[in-house]
Coordinates of C-alpha atoms in Angstrom, one line a residue:
M1 CA 51.4 23.8 53.3
S2 CA 50.2 27.4 53.3
L3 CA 48.6 26.7 49.9
L4 CA 46.8 23.7 51.4
Y5 CA 45.5 25.8 54.3
S6 CA 44.3 28.5 51.9
C7 CA 42.4 25.9 49.9
T8 CA 40.9 24.6 53.2
F9 CA 39.7 28.1 54.1
L10 CA 38.3 28.5 50.6
T11 CA 36.4 25.3 51.1
L12 CA 34.9 26.5 54.3
D13 CA 34.0 29.9 52.7
L14 CA 32.3 28.2 49.8
Q15 CA 30.4 25.9 52.1
R16 CA 29.1 28.9 54.1
I17 CA 28.0 30.6 50.9
L18 CA 26.3 27.5 49.6
N19 CA 24.5 27.0 52.9
K20 CA 23.4 30.6 52.8
V21 CA 21.9 30.0 49.3
S22 CA 20.3 26.7 50.4
Q23 CA 18.7 28.3 53.5
S24 CA 17.0 30.9 51.3
V25 CA 16.0 28.5 48.5
H26 CA 15.5 25.2 50.3
S27 CA 15.2 26.3 54.0
R28 CA 17.5 23.5 55.0
P29 CA 21.3 23.0 54.9
L30 CA 22.7 22.0 51.5
L31 CA 24.6 18.8 51.9
V32 CA 27.8 19.5 49.9
P33 CA 30.9 17.3 50.0
P34 CA 34.0 19.4 50.8
M35 CA 36.3 20.3 48.0
L36 CA 38.8 17.5 47.2
V37 CA 42.2 18.9 47.9
L38 CA 44.8 16.5 46.4
A39 CA 48.3 17.6 47.3
D40 CA 51.6 15.9 47.6
T41 CA 53.2 18.1 50.3
A42 CA 56.5 16.3 50.1
K43 CA 56.9 17.2 46.4
H44 CA 55.2 20.6 46.9
Q45 CA 52.8 20.0 44.1
A46 CA 49.9 22.5 43.6
P47 CA 46.6 21.1 44.8
V48 CA 44.0 20.0 42.4
I49 CA 40.6 21.4 43.5
T50 CA 37.3 19.9 42.5
T51 CA 34.4 22.3 43.1
P52 CA 31.0 21.0 44.1
V53 CA 28.2 22.2 41.9
F54 CA 25.2 24.1 43.3
S55 CA 21.9 22.7 41.9
P56 CA 18.8 24.7 42.6
S57 CA 15.4 23.1 42.9
V58 CA 12.4 23.8 40.7
C59 CA 9.7 26.0 42.2
P60 CA 6.2 26.8 41.2
M61 CA 5.4 30.0 39.5
G62 CA 3.2 31.6 42.1
S63 CA 0.0 31.4 44.0
S64 CA -2.5 33.6 42.2
S65 CA -5.3 32.1 40.0
S66 CA -3.4 33.3 36.9
S67 CA -0.3 31.7 38.2
R68 CA -2.1 28.5 38.7
R69 CA -3.3 28.6 35.1
L70 CA 0.1 29.4 33.9
F71 CA 1.6 26.7 36.1
G72 CA -1.0 24.3 34.7
T73 CA -0.1 25.1 31.2
L74 CA 3.6 24.4 31.9
A75 CA 3.2 21.7 34.5
Q76 CA 5.1 19.1 32.6
S77 CA 8.1 21.4 32.2
L78 CA 8.1 22.8 35.8
N79 CA 7.7 19.3 37.3
S80 CA 10.5 17.8 35.2
T81 CA 13.6 16.4 36.8
Q82 CA 16.0 18.8 38.6
P83 CA 18.4 20.3 36.1
D84 CA 22.1 20.4 36.2
P85 CA 23.4 24.0 36.4
Y86 CA 26.1 23.2 33.8
P87 CA 24.5 20.6 31.6
E88 CA 26.3 19.2 28.6
E89 CA 24.9 20.6 25.4
S90 CA 23.0 17.9 23.7
P91 CA 21.8 17.7 20.0
D92 CA 18.6 19.5 19.3
Q93 CA 15.5 17.4 19.8
D94 CA 11.9 18.2 18.9
L95 CA 9.7 18.9 21.9
D96 CA 6.8 16.5 22.5
H97 CA 4.5 19.4 23.7
E98 CA 5.0 23.1 22.9
V99 CA 3.0 25.7 24.6
N100 CA 1.0 28.1 22.4
P101 CA 2.7 31.5 22.8
D102 CA -0.5 33.4 22.1
Q103 CA -2.2 31.6 25.0
L104 CA 0.7 32.2 27.3
L105 CA 0.7 35.9 26.3
R106 CA -3.0 36.2 27.1
E107 CA -2.4 34.6 30.5
C108 CA 0.4 37.1 31.2
E109 CA -1.9 40.0 30.2
E110 CA -4.6 38.7 32.5
A111 CA -2.2 38.5 35.4
L112 CA -1.2 42.1 34.8
Q113 CA -4.6 43.6 34.6
R114 CA -4.1 45.8 37.7
R115 CA -0.9 47.3 36.3
P116 CA -0.5 50.0 33.7
A117 CA 0.4 49.0 30.2
R118 CA 4.0 48.8 29.1
P119 CA 5.3 51.7 27.0
H120 CA 4.3 51.3 23.4
R121 CA 7.3 50.8 21.1
D122 CA 7.5 50.6 17.3
L123 CA 9.7 48.7 15.0
V124 CA 11.5 51.2 12.8
Y125 CA 13.6 50.9 9.7
P126 CA 17.1 52.2 9.6
R127 CA 17.7 55.2 7.3
G128 CA 17.9 54.2 3.7
T129 CA 16.4 50.8 4.2
E130 CA 13.2 50.1 2.4
P131 CA 11.0 47.2 3.6
S132 CA 10.5 46.0 0.1
R133 CA 14.3 45.5 -0.5
R134 CA 14.5 43.2 2.4
K135 CA 14.9 40.1 1.3
H136 CA 15.6 36.9 -0.1
N137 CA 16.9 35.9 3.3
P138 CA 14.5 35.8 6.3
S139 CA 15.2 38.1 9.2
I140 CA 16.6 36.8 12.5
R141 CA 15.1 38.6 15.5
V142 CA 17.6 39.3 18.3
M143 CA 16.6 40.6 21.8
Q144 CA 19.1 41.9 24.3
W145 CA 17.9 42.6 27.9
N146 CA 19.3 43.0 31.4
I147 CA 16.1 41.9 33.2
L148 CA 17.3 43.0 36.7
A149 CA 18.1 40.2 39.2
Q150 CA 15.2 39.8 41.6
A151 CA 17.5 39.7 44.7
L152 CA 19.3 42.9 43.6
G153 CA 16.1 44.7 42.8
E154 CA 14.5 44.0 46.1
G155 CA 17.7 43.9 48.2
K156 CA 20.7 45.9 47.0
D157 CA 20.1 48.3 44.1
G158 CA 18.0 50.9 46.0
F159 CA 15.5 52.1 43.5
I160 CA 14.1 54.8 45.8
R161 CA 11.3 55.9 43.5
C162 CA 10.1 52.4 42.7
P163 CA 7.5 51.0 45.1
L164 CA 8.6 47.7 46.6
D165 CA 5.3 46.1 45.5
A166 CA 6.2 46.9 41.8
L167 CA 9.2 44.6 42.2
N168 CA 7.2 41.6 43.5
W169 CA 8.4 38.6 41.6
H170 CA 4.9 37.1 41.4
E171 CA 3.9 39.9 39.0
R172 CA 7.2 41.2 37.7
K173 CA 7.9 37.8 36.0
Y174 CA 4.8 38.3 34.0
L175 CA 5.9 41.7 32.8
I176 CA 9.2 40.2 31.6
L177 CA 7.5 37.3 29.9
E178 CA 5.0 39.6 28.3
E179 CA 7.8 41.6 26.7
I180 CA 9.5 38.5 25.4
L181 CA 6.3 37.0 24.1
T182 CA 5.2 40.2 22.4
Y183 CA 8.3 40.3 20.2
R184 CA 9.1 36.6 20.1
P185 CA 12.8 36.8 19.3
D186 CA 14.7 34.0 17.5
I187 CA 17.7 34.7 19.8
L188 CA 17.3 36.0 23.3
C189 CA 20.3 37.3 25.4
L190 CA 19.7 38.1 29.0
Q191 CA 21.7 39.3 32.0
E192 CA 21.1 39.3 35.7
V193 CA 19.1 36.1 35.5
D194 CA 18.5 34.6 39.0
H195 CA 15.3 32.7 38.2
Y196 CA 16.7 30.6 35.3
Y197 CA 15.8 27.1 36.5
D198 CA 12.5 27.7 38.2
T199 CA 11.1 30.1 35.6
F200 CA 12.9 30.9 32.3
L201 CA 14.3 27.5 31.4
P202 CA 11.0 25.5 31.7
I203 CA 8.9 28.3 30.1
M204 CA 11.3 29.0 27.2
T205 CA 11.8 25.3 26.6
S206 CA 8.1 24.8 26.4
L207 CA 8.0 27.5 23.8
G208 CA 10.5 25.7 21.6
Y209 CA 13.7 27.4 22.8
H210 CA 17.1 25.9 23.7
G211 CA 18.6 27.6 26.7
S212 CA 22.1 27.9 28.3
F213 CA 23.0 29.7 31.5
L214 CA 26.3 30.7 33.2
A215 CA 26.3 32.1 36.7
K216 CA 28.8 34.6 38.0
P217 CA 31.4 32.9 40.1
W218 CA 30.7 35.2 43.1
S219 CA 27.2 36.6 42.4
P220 CA 26.2 39.6 44.6
C221 CA 22.7 38.0 44.8
L222 CA 24.2 35.6 47.3
D223 CA 24.6 38.4 49.8
V224 CA 20.9 39.1 49.8
K225 CA 18.6 37.2 52.2
Q226 CA 15.9 35.1 50.6
N227 CA 17.9 35.0 47.3
N228 CA 17.2 32.5 44.5
G229 CA 20.8 31.6 43.9
P230 CA 23.4 33.4 41.8
D231 CA 22.6 35.6 38.8
G232 CA 24.3 35.2 35.4
C233 CA 23.9 35.3 31.7
A234 CA 21.4 33.3 29.7
L235 CA 21.2 32.6 26.0
F236 CA 18.1 31.2 24.2
Y237 CA 17.6 30.3 20.6
H238 CA 14.5 28.9 18.9
R239 CA 15.0 25.4 17.7
S240 CA 12.9 25.9 14.7
R241 CA 15.3 28.5 13.4
F242 CA 18.7 27.1 14.5
S243 CA 20.6 24.0 15.3
L244 CA 23.5 24.1 17.8
Q245 CA 27.1 23.4 16.7
D246 CA 28.9 24.3 19.8
T247 CA 28.8 26.2 23.1
V248 CA 31.7 27.9 24.9
H249 CA 31.4 29.2 28.5
L250 CA 33.9 31.9 29.3
R251 CA 35.1 33.4 32.5
L252 CA 36.5 36.7 31.4
S253 CA 40.0 37.6 32.4
A254 CA 41.8 40.9 32.9
M255 CA 45.6 41.1 33.0
M256 CA 45.7 37.3 33.0
L257 CA 43.6 37.1 36.1
P258 CA 40.0 35.6 36.1
T259 CA 37.3 38.1 37.0
N260 CA 33.7 37.7 38.2
Q261 CA 32.2 38.4 34.8
V262 CA 31.2 35.7 32.3
A263 CA 30.1 35.2 28.7
I264 CA 28.3 32.5 26.7
V265 CA 29.3 31.9 23.1
Q266 CA 27.3 29.6 20.8
T267 CA 27.9 28.7 17.2
L268 CA 24.5 28.1 15.4
N269 CA 23.5 26.9 12.0
C270 CA 20.5 28.8 10.5
R271 CA 18.0 26.2 9.2
A272 CA 16.6 28.5 6.6
T273 CA 19.8 29.5 4.9
G274 CA 22.4 26.9 6.0
R275 CA 24.7 29.6 7.1
W276 CA 26.6 29.9 10.4
L277 CA 26.1 32.5 13.1
C278 CA 28.1 33.0 16.3
V279 CA 26.1 34.6 19.1
A280 CA 27.6 35.9 22.4
V281 CA 26.1 37.3 25.5
T282 CA 28.0 39.0 28.3
H283 CA 27.7 41.4 31.3
L284 CA 30.8 43.4 32.1
K285 CA 31.9 44.9 35.4
A286 CA 29.6 47.6 36.8
R287 CA 30.3 51.0 38.5
S288 CA 32.4 54.0 37.7
G289 CA 36.1 53.6 38.5
W290 CA 36.3 50.2 36.8
E291 CA 36.8 51.4 33.3
R292 CA 40.2 49.8 32.9
L293 CA 38.9 46.5 34.1
R294 CA 35.9 46.7 31.6
S295 CA 38.4 47.5 28.8
A296 CA 40.5 44.5 29.7
Q297 CA 37.4 42.2 29.9
G298 CA 36.3 43.5 26.5
A299 CA 39.7 42.8 25.0
N300 CA 39.7 39.3 26.4
L301 CA 36.2 38.6 25.0
L302 CA 37.2 40.0 21.6
Q303 CA 40.3 37.8 21.5
S304 CA 38.2 34.8 22.4
L305 CA 35.6 35.6 19.7
R306 CA 38.3 36.0 17.1
S307 CA 39.6 32.5 18.0
I308 CA 36.1 30.9 18.0
T309 CA 35.0 32.4 14.7
S310 CA 38.2 32.1 12.8
R311 CA 38.2 29.3 10.3
G312 CA 41.7 28.2 9.7
S313 CA 45.0 27.9 11.6
G314 CA 47.7 30.2 10.4
Q315 CA 45.3 31.9 8.0
S316 CA 43.9 35.4 8.2
E317 CA 40.2 35.8 8.5
A318 CA 39.9 37.2 5.0
E319 CA 41.7 34.2 3.6
S320 CA 39.9 31.5 5.6
G321 CA 36.5 33.1 6.1
A322 CA 34.9 33.8 9.5
V323 CA 31.5 33.1 11.0
P324 CA 29.4 36.3 11.4
L325 CA 28.9 37.6 14.9
V326 CA 26.2 39.0 17.0
V327 CA 27.4 40.1 20.5
C328 CA 24.8 41.2 23.0
G329 CA 25.5 42.6 26.4
D330 CA 25.2 45.1 29.3
F331 CA 28.7 46.5 28.9
N332 CA 28.2 49.0 31.8
A333 CA 30.1 51.4 29.6
E334 CA 29.1 54.6 27.8
P335 CA 30.1 55.0 24.2
S336 CA 33.0 57.2 25.3
E337 CA 34.7 54.4 27.2
D338 CA 37.7 52.5 26.0
V339 CA 35.8 49.1 25.8
Y340 CA 33.3 50.6 23.4
L341 CA 36.1 51.9 21.2
R342 CA 37.7 48.5 21.3
F343 CA 34.6 46.8 20.0
S344 CA 33.9 49.5 17.3
S345 CA 37.4 49.3 16.0
S346 CA 38.2 45.6 16.3
P347 CA 39.4 43.5 13.4
L348 CA 36.1 41.5 13.7
G349 CA 34.3 44.4 11.9
L350 CA 31.7 44.9 14.5
S351 CA 29.1 47.7 14.5
S352 CA 26.5 48.7 17.0
A353 CA 23.0 48.2 15.7
Y354 CA 21.3 50.9 17.7
K355 CA 23.5 53.6 16.1
L356 CA 21.2 53.2 13.1
L357 CA 18.3 54.8 14.9
S358 CA 20.1 58.1 14.8
S359 CA 19.8 60.6 11.9
D360 CA 23.5 60.3 11.0
G361 CA 23.7 56.5 11.7
Q362 CA 26.7 57.1 14.0
T363 CA 25.2 58.1 17.3
E364 CA 24.0 55.8 20.1
P365 CA 20.6 56.4 21.8
A366 CA 20.6 58.9 24.7
Y367 CA 19.9 56.1 27.1
T368 CA 19.2 52.4 27.6
T369 CA 18.8 52.6 31.3
W370 CA 17.3 55.3 33.5
K371 CA 17.0 54.9 37.2
I372 CA 16.9 56.9 40.5
R373 CA 19.0 55.7 43.4
P374 CA 20.0 57.3 46.7
S375 CA 23.2 58.6 45.0
G376 CA 21.1 60.4 42.3
E377 CA 19.5 60.0 38.9
S378 CA 21.3 58.0 36.3
C379 CA 20.4 58.1 32.6
S380 CA 23.0 56.4 30.3
T381 CA 23.6 54.1 27.4
L382 CA 25.2 50.8 28.6
D383 CA 23.5 48.1 26.5
Y384 CA 24.5 47.1 23.0
I385 CA 23.8 44.7 20.1
W386 CA 27.0 44.4 18.0
Y387 CA 27.0 42.6 14.6
T388 CA 29.4 41.8 11.8
Q389 CA 28.7 44.7 9.4
E390 CA 30.0 43.1 6.2
A391 CA 28.1 39.9 6.7
L392 CA 24.8 41.0 8.3
S393 CA 22.4 43.8 7.6
V394 CA 20.0 45.4 10.2
D395 CA 16.5 45.4 8.8
S396 CA 14.6 47.0 11.7
L397 CA 15.0 48.0 15.3
L398 CA 12.7 48.5 18.3
D399 CA 12.6 52.2 19.1
I400 CA 13.5 53.7 22.5
P401 CA 10.7 54.9 24.8
T402 CA 10.5 58.6 25.3
E403 CA 11.0 60.3 28.7
E404 CA 7.2 60.8 29.0
Q405 CA 6.6 57.1 28.3
I406 CA 9.1 56.1 31.0
G407 CA 7.6 58.4 33.5
P408 CA 8.9 60.7 36.3
D409 CA 9.8 57.8 38.6
R410 CA 12.0 56.2 35.9
L411 CA 12.8 52.5 35.9
P412 CA 11.9 50.0 37.1
S413 CA 8.2 50.7 37.7
Y414 CA 4.7 49.2 37.8
H415 CA 4.7 49.3 34.0
Y416 CA 8.3 48.2 33.2
P417 CA 10.1 45.3 35.0
S418 CA 13.7 46.3 34.8
D419 CA 16.0 49.3 35.1
H420 CA 17.3 48.5 31.6
L421 CA 15.3 48.7 28.4
S422 CA 15.2 45.7 26.1
L423 CA 16.9 46.1 22.8
L424 CA 15.7 44.3 19.7
C425 CA 16.7 44.2 16.0
D426 CA 16.0 42.1 13.0
V427 CA 19.1 41.1 11.1
S428 CA 19.6 39.1 7.9
F429 CA 22.6 37.6 6.1
R430 CA 24.0 39.8 3.3
E431 CA 23.9 38.4 -0.2
E432 CA 27.7 38.4 -0.8
P433 CA 28.4 34.6 -0.6
H434 CA 32.2 35.1 -0.8
K435 CA 32.1 36.8 2.6
L436 CA 30.0 34.0 4.2
I437 CA 30.7 30.4 5.0
S438 CA 27.9 28.0 4.1
A439 CA 27.4 25.1 6.5
Q440 CA 27.0 22.9 3.4
H441 CA 30.7 23.3 2.6
R442 CA 32.5 23.8 5.9
G443 CA 31.7 23.7 9.6
P444 CA 33.2 25.9 12.3
G445 CA 36.9 25.4 13.0
P446 CA 38.4 24.8 16.4
I447 CA 36.3 26.1 19.3
G448 CA 38.0 27.7 22.2
G449 CA 39.8 30.9 23.2
P450 CA 42.3 32.3 25.6
S451 CA 39.7 32.9 28.3
E452 CA 39.1 30.4 31.1
A453 CA 36.5 27.9 30.0
L454 CA 34.1 26.9 32.7

């Protein structure tokens, strides 16, 4: 009976949280049926709990003239039927109407005329890599970015040197979109996304991308008034470059217990080469003092990735072949932390792409985030793009802005929308066919892992 009472209290707590979200997003109570608690108290069976799913509504992009033009460009997408927060992955389909990315970029630039320009960043070649040697295989452009949840930026993170007006969503969203449209990645991995359904899904879909989203189970955004729902990870790939084989949603565990952090893992087939690629996006636990938890989450994710990419039961990866990996994330961990060492020494053969910017090819950038909070100034490297070194090569990377480009007030600011810098690299498949699995011969093996699938 005590377990039944606990489930009842959990139901009431969830109903209060959902009503808090609905009051900020909908301005009316969200009608949610209570959890279904099915228990046979005579036999003392554990209750089976069915959780109602929160479904946000679709909102317009804004009220300015530029917003109206942008909204007009994307009206079909934004006025489409209300999406399911955890939709089933469907086979790729061609879009009836794709938005011209050049036109959308011009509209973003027009909306941002009153703001200073974003820091100029160059694509640079790793040491020893000549542009001319690149390729028989076309590059795959990957972008990793913690875009800063709107509710956290305005409500909880306390960026004391950033004017509140600089965080206004009506303009900040254009800065984010401008960055994405400038570099036009084939694969886009985002964290702290709390405007997925009303902004990123319709816009990215209209640009030819397929999107997946996974919210944190207990997002801190829900504690902020006027929030837009929970934040989470999002993964987009361009349909012209890839077809989808499978998607796995993971709730990361630590010491066998589920945590509040998540990951999305997708197995893709490259249309140009016929080869497979497994892409993962994650966001590990933040704050100092949680290093052991991050390490456990990283170990759990690595174990899941090994299971997902492995090709045969009872065979080693070398014998059976494995799908190459790209893992993007805000790990909230410096290179000295145990979770970083786990990834760099894992049997999956992962290497951090941004080490290649250094003169020795072994040193991470000095920072990927730089912010000033009431507790002080923080300049650290927390974000990474990991890749399977034996199967993939890094052809170019987007450089890191200098201290002068970032400015004395650090990030975010009027000219940059997040406290984290975007990372971007072009990767391509290596030419050793014996280390790669072609989709024409074998498809991915069993999908799944030891993490809790959502």
